[in-house]
Coordinates of C-alpha atoms in Angstrom, one line a residue:
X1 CA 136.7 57.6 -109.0
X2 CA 136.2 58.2 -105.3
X3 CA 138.8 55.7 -104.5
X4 CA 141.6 56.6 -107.2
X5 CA 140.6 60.3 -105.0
X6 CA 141.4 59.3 -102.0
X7 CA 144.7 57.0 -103.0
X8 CA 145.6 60.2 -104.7
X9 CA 145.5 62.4 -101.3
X10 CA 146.8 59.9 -99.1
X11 CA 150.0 59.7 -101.2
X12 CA 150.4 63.1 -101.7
X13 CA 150.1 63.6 -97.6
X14 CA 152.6 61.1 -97.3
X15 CA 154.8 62.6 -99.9
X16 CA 155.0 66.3 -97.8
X17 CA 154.9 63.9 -94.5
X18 CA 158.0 62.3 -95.8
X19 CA 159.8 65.6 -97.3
X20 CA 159.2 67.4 -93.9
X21 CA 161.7 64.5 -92.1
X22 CA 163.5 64.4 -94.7
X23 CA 164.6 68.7 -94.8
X24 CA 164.3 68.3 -90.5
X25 CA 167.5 67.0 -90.6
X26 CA 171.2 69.1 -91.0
X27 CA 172.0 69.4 -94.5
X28 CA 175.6 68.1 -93.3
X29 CA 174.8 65.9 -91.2
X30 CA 175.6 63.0 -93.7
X31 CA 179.7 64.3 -94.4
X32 CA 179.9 64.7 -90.2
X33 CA 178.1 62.1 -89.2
X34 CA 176.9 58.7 -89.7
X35 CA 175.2 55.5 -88.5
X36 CA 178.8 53.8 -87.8
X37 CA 179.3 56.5 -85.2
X38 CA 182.3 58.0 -86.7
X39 CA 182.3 62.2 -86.5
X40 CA 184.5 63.5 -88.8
X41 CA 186.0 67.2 -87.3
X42 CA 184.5 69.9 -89.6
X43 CA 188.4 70.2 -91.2
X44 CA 188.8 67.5 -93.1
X45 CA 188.2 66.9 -96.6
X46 CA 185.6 63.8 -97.4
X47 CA 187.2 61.7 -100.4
X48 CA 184.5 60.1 -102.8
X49 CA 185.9 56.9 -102.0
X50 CA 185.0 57.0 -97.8
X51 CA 183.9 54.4 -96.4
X52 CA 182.7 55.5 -92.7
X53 CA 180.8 51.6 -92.7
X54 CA 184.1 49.8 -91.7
X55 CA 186.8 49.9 -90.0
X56 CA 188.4 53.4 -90.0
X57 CA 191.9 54.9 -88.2
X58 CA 192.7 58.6 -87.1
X59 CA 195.9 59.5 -87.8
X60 CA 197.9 62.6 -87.3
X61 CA 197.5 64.4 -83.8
X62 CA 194.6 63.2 -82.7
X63 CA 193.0 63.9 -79.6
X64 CA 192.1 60.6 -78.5
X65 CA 188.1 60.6 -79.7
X66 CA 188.7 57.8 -82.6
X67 CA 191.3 54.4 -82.6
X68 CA 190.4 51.7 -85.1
X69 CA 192.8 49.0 -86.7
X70 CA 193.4 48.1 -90.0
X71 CA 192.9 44.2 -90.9
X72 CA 194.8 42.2 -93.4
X73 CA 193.6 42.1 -96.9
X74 CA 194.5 39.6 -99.4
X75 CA 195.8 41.1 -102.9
X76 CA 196.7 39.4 -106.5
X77 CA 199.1 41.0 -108.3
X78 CA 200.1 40.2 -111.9
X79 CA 202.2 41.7 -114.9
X80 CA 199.1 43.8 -115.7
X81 CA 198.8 46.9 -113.4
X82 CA 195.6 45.8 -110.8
X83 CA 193.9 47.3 -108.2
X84 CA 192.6 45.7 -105.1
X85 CA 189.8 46.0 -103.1
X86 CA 188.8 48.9 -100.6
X87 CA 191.3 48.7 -97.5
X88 CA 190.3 49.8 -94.3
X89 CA 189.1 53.7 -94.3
X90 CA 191.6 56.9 -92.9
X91 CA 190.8 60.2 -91.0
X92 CA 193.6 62.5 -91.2
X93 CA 192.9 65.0 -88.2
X94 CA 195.8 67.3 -89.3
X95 CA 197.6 68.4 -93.1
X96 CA 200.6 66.7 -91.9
X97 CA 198.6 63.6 -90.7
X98 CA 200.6 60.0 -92.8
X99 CA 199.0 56.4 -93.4
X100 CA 201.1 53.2 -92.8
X101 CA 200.9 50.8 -95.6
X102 CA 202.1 47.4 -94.5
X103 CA 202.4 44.7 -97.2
X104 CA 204.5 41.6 -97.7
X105 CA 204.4 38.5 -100.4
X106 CA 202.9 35.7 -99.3
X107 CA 203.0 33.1 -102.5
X108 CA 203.7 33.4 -106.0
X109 CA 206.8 33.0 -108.5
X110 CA 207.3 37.0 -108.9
X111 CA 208.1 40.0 -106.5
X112 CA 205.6 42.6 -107.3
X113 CA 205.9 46.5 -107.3
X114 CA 203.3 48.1 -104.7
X115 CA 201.8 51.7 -104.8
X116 CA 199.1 52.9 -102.0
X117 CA 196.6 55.8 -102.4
X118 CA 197.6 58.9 -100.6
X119 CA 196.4 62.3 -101.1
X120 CA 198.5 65.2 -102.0
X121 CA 198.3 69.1 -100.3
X122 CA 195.3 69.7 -102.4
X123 CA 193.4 66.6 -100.9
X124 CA 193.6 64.9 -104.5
X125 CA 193.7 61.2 -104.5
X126 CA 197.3 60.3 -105.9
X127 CA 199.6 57.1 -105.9
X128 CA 202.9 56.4 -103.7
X129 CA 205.9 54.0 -104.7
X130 CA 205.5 51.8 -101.4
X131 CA 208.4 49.6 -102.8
X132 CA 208.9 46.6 -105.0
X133 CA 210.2 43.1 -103.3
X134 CA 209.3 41.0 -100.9
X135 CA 207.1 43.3 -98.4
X136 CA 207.9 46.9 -96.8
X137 CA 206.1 49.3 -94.1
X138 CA 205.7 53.1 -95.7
X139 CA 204.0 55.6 -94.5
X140 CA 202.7 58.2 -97.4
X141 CA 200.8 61.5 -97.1
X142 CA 197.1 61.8 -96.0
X143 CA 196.4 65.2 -94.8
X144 CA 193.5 65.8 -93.4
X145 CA 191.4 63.5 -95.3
X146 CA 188.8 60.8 -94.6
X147 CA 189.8 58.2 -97.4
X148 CA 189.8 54.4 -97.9
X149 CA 193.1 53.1 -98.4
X150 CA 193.6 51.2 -101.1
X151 CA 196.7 49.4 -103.9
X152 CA 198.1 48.7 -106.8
X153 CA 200.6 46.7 -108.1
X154 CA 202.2 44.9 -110.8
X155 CA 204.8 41.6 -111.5
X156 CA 207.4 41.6 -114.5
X157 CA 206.0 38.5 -115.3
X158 CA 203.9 35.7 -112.9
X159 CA 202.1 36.8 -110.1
X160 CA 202.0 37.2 -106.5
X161 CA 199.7 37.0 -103.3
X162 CA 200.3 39.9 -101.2
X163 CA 198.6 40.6 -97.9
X164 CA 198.1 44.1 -96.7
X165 CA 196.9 46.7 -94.4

């Protein structure tokens, strides 16, 4: 009984131990910073789908503290509207602040119809019309937001490989 004691009040110690890190650090610290180094400025709204992991762009008029660049990601689109993965993440230092989509077929037997996630004036998540075709370069609203781009498309009929950033 001694033992089961003692185990008792060495976890419990290491429980209020623990919780005392754990409330030493900023309650904010988490939305403004994080292990990837990236600070996001204290006006801009966090999206749910943020990924500060990765690689991650400022746009809008940015002082300078953050660059990044956006690698190619490989999409399938089919006659059934799809999503693809997460694209490289956005920090939108100002409300006017736009992301480029770039896309363009690379195989298939169909042209495919494109949308990219944008953000409205109320920093909800919404869908822009970035073309149908062959490929196209659009820039759609961002704000200032900290998001993860990301697409969806669709074919008439067939399918398509489209690479994007």
């Amino acid at each position: 009984m001694k033992k089961i004691n003692a185990l008792s009040a060495a976890l419990v110690s290491a429980a209020v131990a623990a919780s005392a890190l754990v409330t030493a650090v900023p309650a904010n610290a988490a939305a403004s910073d994080n292990s990837a180094g990236v600070s996001i400025p204290p006006n801009v709204v966090v999206d749910d789908g943020f990924d500060p992991n990765g690689e991650v762009v400022v746009v809008g008029d940015d002082p300078g503290t953050l660059s990044g660049d956006c690698k190619d990601r490989a999409f399938a689109v089919v006659a059934v509207m799809s999503e693809s993965l997460n694209g490289c993440s956005v920090i939108g230092w100002n409300a006017s602040a736009q992301a480029t989509y770039k896309w363009y077929k690379h195989q298939g037997n169909a042209n495919p119809c494109i949308w990219g996630k944008s953000f409205n004036s109320k920093h909800a998540p919404t869908w822009t019309a970035l073309d149908c075709g062959t490929g196209r370069t659009k820039n759609v609203p961002w704000g200032n937001v900290a998001g993860t781009k990301k697409m969806k498309g669709l074919t008439g009929a067939g399918w398509a490989g489209v690479q994007w950033q």
